[in-house]
PDB file of C-alpha atoms in Angstrom:
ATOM      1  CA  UNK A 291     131.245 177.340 107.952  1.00 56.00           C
ATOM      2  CA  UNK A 292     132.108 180.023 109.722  1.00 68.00           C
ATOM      3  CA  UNK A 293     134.576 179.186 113.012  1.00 83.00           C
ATOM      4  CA  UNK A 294     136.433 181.523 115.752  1.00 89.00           C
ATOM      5  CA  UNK A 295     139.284 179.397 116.925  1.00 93.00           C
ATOM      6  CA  UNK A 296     141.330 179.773 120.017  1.00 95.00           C
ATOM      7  CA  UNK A 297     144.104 177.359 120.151  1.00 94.00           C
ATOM      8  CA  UNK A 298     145.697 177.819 123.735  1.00 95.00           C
ATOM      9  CA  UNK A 299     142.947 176.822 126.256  1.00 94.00           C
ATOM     10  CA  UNK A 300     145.414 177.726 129.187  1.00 96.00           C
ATOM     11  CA  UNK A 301     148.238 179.880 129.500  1.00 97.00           C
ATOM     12  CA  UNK A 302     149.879 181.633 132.321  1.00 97.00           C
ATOM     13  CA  UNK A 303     152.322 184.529 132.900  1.00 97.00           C
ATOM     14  CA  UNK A 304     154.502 186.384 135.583  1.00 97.00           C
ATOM     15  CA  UNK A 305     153.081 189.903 136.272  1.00 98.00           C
ATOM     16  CA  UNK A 306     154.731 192.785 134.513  1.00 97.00           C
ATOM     17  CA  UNK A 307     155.581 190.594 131.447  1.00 97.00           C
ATOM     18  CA  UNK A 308     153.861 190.133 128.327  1.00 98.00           C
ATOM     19  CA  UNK A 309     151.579 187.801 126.882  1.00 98.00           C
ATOM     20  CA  UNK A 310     149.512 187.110 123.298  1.00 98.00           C
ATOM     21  CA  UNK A 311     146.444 185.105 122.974  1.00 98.00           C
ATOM     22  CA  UNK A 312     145.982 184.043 119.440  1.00 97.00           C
ATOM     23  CA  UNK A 313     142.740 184.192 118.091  1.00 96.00           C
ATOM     24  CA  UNK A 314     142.077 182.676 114.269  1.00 95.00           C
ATOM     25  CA  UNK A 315     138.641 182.653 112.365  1.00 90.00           C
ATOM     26  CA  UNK A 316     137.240 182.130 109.026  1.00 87.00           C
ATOM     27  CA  UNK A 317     134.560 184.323 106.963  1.00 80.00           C
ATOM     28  CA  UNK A 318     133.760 185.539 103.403  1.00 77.00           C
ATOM     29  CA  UNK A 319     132.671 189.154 104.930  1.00 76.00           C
ATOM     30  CA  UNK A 320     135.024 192.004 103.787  1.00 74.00           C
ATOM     31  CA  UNK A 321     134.097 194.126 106.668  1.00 76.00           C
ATOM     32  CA  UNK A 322     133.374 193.577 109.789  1.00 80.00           C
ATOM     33  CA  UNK A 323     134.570 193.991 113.200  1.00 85.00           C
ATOM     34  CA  UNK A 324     136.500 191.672 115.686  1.00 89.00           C
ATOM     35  CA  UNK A 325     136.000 191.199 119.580  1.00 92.00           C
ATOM     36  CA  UNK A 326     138.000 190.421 122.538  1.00 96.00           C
ATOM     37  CA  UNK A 327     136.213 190.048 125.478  1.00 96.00           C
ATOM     38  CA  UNK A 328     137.098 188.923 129.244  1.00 97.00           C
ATOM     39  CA  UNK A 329     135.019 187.172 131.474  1.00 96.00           C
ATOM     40  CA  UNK A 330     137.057 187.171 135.275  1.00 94.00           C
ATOM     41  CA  UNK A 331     136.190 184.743 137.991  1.00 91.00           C
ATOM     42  CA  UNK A 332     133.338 187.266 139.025  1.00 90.00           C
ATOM     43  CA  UNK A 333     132.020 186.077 135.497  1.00 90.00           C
ATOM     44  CA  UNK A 334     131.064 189.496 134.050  1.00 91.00           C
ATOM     45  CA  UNK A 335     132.121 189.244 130.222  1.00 94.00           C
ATOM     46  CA  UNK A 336     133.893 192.655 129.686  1.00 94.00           C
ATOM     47  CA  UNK A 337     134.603 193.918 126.111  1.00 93.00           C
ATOM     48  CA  UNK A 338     139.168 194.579 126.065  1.00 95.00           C
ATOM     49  CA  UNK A 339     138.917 195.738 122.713  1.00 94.00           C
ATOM     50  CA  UNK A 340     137.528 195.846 119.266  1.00 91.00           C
ATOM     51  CA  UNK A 341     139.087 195.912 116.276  1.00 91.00           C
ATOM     52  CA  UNK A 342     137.537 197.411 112.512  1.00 86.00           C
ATOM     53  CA  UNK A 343     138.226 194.603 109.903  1.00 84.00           C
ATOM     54  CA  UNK A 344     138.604 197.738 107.064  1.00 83.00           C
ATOM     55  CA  UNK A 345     141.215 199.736 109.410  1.00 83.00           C
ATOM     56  CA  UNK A 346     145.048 198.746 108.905  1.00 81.00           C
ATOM     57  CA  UNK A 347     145.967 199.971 112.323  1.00 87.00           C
ATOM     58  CA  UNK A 348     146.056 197.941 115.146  1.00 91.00           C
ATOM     59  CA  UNK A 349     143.770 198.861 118.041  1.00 90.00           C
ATOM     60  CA  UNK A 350     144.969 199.893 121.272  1.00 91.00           C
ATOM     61  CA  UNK A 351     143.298 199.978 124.764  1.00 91.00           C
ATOM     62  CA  UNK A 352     146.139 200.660 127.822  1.00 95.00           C
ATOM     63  CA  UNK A 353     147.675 197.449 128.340  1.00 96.00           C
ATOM     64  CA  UNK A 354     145.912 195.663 125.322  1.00 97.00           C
ATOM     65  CA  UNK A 355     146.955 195.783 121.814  1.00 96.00           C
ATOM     66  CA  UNK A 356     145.986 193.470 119.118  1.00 96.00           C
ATOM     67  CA  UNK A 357     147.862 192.056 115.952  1.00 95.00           C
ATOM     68  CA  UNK A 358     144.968 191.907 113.137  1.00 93.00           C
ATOM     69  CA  UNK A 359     146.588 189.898 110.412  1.00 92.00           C
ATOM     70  CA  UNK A 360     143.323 190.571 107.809  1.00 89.00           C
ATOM     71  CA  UNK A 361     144.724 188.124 105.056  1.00 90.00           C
ATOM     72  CA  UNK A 362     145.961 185.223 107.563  1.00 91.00           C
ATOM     73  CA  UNK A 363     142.610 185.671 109.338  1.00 91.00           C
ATOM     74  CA  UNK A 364     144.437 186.140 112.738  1.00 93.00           C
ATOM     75  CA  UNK A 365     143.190 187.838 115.490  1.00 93.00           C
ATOM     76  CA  UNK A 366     146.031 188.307 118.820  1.00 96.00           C
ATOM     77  CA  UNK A 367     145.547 190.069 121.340  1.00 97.00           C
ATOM     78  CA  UNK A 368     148.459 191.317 123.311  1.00 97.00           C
ATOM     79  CA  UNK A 369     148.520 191.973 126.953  1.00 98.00           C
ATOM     80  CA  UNK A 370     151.542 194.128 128.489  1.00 97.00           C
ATOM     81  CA  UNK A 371     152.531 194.847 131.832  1.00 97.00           C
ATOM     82  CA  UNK A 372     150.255 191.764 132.995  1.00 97.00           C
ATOM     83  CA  UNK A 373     148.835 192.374 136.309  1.00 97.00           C
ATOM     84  CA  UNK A 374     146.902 190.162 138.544  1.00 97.00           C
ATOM     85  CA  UNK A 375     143.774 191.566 137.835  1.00 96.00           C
ATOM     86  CA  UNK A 376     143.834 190.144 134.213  1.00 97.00           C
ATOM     87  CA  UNK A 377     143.505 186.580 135.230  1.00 97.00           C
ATOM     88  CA  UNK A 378     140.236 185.965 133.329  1.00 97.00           C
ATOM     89  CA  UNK A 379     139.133 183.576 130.542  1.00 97.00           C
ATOM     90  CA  UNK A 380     139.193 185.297 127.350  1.00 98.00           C
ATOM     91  CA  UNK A 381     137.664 185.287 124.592  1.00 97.00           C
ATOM     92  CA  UNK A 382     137.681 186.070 120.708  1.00 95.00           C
ATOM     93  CA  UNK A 383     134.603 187.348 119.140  1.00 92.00           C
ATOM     94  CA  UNK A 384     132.637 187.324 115.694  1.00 85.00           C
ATOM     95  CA  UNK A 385     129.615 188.563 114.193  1.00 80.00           C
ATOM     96  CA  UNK A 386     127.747 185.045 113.435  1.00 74.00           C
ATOM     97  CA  UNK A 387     127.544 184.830 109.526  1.00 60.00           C
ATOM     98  CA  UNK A 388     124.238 185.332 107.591  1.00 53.00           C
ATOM     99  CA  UNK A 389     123.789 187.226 110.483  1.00 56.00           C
ATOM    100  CA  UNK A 390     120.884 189.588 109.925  1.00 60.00           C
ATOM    101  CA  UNK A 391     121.516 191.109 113.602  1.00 64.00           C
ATOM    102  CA  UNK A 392     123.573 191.576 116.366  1.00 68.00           C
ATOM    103  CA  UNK A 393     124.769 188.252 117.747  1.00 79.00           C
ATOM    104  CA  UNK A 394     127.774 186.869 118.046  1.00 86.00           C
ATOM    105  CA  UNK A 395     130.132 183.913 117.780  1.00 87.00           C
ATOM    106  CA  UNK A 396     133.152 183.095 120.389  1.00 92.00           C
ATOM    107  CA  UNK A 397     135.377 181.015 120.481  1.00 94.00           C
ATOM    108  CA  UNK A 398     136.281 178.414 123.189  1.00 94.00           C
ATOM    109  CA  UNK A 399     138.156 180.851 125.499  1.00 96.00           C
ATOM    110  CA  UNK A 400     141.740 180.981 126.596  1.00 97.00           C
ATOM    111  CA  UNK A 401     142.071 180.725 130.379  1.00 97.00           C
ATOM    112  CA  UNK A 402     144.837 183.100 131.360  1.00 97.00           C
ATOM    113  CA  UNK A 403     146.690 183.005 134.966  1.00 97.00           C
ATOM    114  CA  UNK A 404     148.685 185.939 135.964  1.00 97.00           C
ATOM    115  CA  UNK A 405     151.009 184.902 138.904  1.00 97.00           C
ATOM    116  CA  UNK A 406     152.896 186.840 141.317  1.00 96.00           C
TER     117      UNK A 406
ATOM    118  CA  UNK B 135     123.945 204.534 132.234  1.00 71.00           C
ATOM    119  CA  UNK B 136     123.072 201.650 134.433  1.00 83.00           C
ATOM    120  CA  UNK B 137     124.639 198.716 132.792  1.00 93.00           C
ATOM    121  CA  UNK B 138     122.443 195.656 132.004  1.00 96.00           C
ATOM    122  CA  UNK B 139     120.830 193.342 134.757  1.00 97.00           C
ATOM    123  CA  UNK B 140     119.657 190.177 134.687  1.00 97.00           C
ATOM    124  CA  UNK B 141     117.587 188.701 137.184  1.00 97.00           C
ATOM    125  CA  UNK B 142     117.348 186.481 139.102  1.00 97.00           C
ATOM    126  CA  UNK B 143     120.965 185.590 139.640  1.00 96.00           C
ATOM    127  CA  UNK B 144     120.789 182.388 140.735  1.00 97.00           C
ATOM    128  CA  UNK B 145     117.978 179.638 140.413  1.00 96.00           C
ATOM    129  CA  UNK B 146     117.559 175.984 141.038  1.00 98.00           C
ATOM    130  CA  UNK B 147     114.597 174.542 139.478  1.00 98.00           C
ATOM    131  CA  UNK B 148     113.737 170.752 139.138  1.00 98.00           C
ATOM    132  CA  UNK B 149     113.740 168.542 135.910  1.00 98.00           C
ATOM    133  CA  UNK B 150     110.100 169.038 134.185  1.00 97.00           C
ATOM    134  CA  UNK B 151     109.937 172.441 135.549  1.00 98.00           C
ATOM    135  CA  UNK B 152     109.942 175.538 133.344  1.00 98.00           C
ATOM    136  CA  UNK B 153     111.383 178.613 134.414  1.00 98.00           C
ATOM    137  CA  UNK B 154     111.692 182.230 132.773  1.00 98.00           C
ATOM    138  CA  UNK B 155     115.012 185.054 133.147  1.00 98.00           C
ATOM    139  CA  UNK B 156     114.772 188.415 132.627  1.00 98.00           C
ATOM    140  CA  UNK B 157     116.722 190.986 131.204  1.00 98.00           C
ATOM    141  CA  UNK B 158     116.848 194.482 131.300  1.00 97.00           C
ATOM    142  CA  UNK B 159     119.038 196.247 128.338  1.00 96.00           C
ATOM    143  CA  UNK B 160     121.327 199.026 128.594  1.00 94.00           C
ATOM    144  CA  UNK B 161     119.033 201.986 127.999  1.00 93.00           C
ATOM    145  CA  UNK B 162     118.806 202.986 124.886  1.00 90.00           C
ATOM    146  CA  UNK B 163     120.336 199.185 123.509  1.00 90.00           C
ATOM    147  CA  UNK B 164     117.457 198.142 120.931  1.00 88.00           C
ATOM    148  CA  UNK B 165     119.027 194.443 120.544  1.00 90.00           C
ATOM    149  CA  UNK B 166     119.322 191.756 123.412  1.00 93.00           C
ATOM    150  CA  UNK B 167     121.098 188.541 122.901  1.00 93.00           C
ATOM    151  CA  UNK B 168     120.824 185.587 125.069  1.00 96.00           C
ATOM    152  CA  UNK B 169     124.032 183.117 125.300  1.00 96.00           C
ATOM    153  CA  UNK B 170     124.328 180.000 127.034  1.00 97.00           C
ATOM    154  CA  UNK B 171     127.609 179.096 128.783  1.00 97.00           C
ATOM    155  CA  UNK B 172     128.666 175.659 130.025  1.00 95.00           C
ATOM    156  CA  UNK B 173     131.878 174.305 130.737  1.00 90.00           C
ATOM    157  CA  UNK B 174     131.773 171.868 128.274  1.00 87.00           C
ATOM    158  CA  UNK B 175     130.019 173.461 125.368  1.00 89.00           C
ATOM    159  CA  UNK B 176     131.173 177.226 126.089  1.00 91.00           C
ATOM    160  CA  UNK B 177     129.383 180.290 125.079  1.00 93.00           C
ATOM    161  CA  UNK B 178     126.436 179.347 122.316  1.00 93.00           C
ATOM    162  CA  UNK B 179     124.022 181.778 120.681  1.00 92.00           C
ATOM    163  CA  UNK B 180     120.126 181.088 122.033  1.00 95.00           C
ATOM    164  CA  UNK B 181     118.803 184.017 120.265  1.00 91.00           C
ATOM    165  CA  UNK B 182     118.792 187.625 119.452  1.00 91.00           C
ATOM    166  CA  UNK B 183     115.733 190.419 119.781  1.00 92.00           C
ATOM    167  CA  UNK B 184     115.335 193.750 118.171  1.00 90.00           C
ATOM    168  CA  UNK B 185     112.020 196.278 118.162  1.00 90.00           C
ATOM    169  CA  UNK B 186     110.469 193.197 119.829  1.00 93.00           C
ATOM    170  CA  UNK B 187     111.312 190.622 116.720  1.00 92.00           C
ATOM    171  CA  UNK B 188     113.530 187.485 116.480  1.00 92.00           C
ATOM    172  CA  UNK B 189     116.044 188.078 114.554  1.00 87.00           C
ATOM    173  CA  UNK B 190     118.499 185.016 114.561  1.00 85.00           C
ATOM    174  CA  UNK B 191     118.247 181.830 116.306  1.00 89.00           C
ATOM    175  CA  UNK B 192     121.103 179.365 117.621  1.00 90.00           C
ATOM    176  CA  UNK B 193     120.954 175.499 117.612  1.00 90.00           C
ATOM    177  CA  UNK B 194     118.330 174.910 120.588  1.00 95.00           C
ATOM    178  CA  UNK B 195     115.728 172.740 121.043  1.00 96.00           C
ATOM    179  CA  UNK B 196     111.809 174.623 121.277  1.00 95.00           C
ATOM    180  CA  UNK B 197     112.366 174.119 124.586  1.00 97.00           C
ATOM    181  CA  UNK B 198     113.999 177.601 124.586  1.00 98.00           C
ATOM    182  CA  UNK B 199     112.255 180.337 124.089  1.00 97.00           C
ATOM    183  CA  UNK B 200     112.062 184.225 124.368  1.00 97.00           C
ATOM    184  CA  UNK B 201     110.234 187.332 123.942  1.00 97.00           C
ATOM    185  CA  UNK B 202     111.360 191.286 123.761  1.00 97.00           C
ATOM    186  CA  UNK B 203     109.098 194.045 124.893  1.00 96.00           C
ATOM    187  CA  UNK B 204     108.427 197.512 123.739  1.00 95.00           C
ATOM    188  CA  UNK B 205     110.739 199.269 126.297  1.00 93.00           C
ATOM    189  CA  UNK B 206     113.432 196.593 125.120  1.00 94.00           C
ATOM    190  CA  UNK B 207     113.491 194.650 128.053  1.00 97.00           C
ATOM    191  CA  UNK B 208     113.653 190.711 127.493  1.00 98.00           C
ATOM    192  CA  UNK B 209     112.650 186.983 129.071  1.00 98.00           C
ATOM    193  CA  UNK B 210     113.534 183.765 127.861  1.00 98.00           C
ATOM    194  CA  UNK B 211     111.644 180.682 128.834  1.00 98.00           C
ATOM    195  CA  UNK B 212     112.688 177.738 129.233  1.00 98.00           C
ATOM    196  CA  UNK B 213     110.049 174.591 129.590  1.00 96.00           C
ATOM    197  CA  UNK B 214     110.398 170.780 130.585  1.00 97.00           C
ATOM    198  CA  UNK B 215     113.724 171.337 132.238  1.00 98.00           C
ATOM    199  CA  UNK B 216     116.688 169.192 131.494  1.00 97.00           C
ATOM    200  CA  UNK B 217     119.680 168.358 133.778  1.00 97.00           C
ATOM    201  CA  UNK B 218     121.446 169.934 130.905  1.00 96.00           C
ATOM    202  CA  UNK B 219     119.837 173.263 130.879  1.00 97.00           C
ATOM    203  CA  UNK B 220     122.498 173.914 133.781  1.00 98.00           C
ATOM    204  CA  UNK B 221     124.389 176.899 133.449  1.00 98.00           C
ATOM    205  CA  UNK B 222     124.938 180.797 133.315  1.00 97.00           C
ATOM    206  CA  UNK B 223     122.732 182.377 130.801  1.00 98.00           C
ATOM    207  CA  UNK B 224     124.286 185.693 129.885  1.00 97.00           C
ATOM    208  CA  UNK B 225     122.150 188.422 128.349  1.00 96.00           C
ATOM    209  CA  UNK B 226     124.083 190.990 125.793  1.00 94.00           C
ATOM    210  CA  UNK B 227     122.682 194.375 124.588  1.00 93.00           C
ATOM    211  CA  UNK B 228     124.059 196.266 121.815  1.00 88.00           C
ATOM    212  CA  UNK B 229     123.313 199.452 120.450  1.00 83.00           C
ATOM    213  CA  UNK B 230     122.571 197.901 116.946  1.00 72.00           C
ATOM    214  CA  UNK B 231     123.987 200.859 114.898  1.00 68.00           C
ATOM    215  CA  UNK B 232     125.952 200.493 111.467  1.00 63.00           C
ATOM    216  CA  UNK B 233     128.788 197.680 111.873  1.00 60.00           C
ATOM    217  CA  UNK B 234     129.126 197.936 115.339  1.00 63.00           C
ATOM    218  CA  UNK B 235     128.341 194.665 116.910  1.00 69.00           C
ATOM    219  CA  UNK B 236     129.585 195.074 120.719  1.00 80.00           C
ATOM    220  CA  UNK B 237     127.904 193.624 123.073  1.00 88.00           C
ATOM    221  CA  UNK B 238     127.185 194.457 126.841  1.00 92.00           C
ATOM    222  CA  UNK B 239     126.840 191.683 128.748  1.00 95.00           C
ATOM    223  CA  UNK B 240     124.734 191.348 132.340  1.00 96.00           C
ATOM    224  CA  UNK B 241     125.764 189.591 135.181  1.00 95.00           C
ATOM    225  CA  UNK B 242     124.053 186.310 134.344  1.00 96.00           C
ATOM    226  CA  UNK B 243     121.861 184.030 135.465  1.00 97.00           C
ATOM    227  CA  UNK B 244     122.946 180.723 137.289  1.00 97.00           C
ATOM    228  CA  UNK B 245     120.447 177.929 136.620  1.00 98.00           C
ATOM    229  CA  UNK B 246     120.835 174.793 138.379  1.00 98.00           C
ATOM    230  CA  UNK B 247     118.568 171.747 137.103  1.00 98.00           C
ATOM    231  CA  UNK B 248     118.831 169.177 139.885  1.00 97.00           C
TER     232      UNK B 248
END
């Protein structure tokens, strides 16, 4: 069955230091692409970044960066520079499988507190 | 582009009731998504639209229900109301091109079953 598992349900951080979510998920596909999004206390889910399962290199948005380990089926996502503003829950995304669409499958979310 | 909206934003409705949200895509978006989140459960799949066809269906009862129109736009009905049904439905719309599966998401909808 196909699963999107985030193992840290809380985590917190000073601001202007780093962080990782991990972010670990099972599928037969050979290509596909990979989702973090960010829902903040407002509770808009935001898309961070995305990241193409047939690429080698690591996507980059600003502050966010993830590590896509294709073979290990991980899926980090790296936050530098942490500011206040990033407090959020966040969350790993992945296309559901058999999935004849456009939906989606998250995982439990990592709760992420940026303090002063 | 004028993201997505959902309306309303917030609703209290009594067990037995039924109630319907709306969604409005991202213009353009051909696919709408509905999720349901609750604290304990987090974010499941309801359902998914396209060209006014359902296209893939999460674990809900019959209960749940939804419909897309021809400008893209989407409801989802919910009937006989459980104290359950309590949470923030999101609506997503994606473009629905090639691989790319990101989703937009709309502000939600924050249904209270009381």
């Amino acid at each position: 069955a196909q699963t999107v598992t985030q193992s840290q349900p809380e985590m917190s951080v000073q601001e202007a230091e780093t962080v990782t979510l991990s972010c670990t998920y099972d599928t037969s596909e050979s290509n596909y692409y990979l989702f973090w999004y960010k829902q903040p206390p407002s509770r808009q889910m935001i898309l961070v970044i995305r990241q193409e399962a047939y690429k080698q290199q690591n996507a980059t948005e600003n502050r966010f960066s993830v590590n896509f380990q294709k073979a290990a089926k991980s899926f980090s996502l790296k936050i530098s520079d942490s500011q206040l503003g990033d407090t959020a829950m966040y969350f790993c995304a992945f296309p559901l499988e058999s999935n004849s669409g456009y939906a989606l499958n998250f995982g439990k979310g990592t709760s992420l507190l940026v303090t002063p | 582009k004028a993201g997505v909206t959902q309306t309303p934003r917030y609703l209290i409705k009594t067990r037995g009731q039924q109630v319907t949200l709306s969604c409005s895509p991202i213009s353009g978006h051909r696919s709408v998504s509905w999720y349901q989140q609750t604290p304990g459960q987090g974010l499941q799949f309801l359902f998914e639209y396209f060209s006014e066809t359902q296209r893939n269906k999460g674990n809900f009862p019959g209960r749940f229900s939804g419909r897309q129109f021809s400008n893209s736009r989407s409801e989802m009905n919910v009937s006989t109301l459980e104290l359950g049904d309590s949470a923030l439905y999101l609506c997503a719309s994606s473009l629905a091109q090639g691989l790319s599966y990101e989703q937009y998401f709309g502000p939600g909808t924050r249904l209270t079953v009381t």
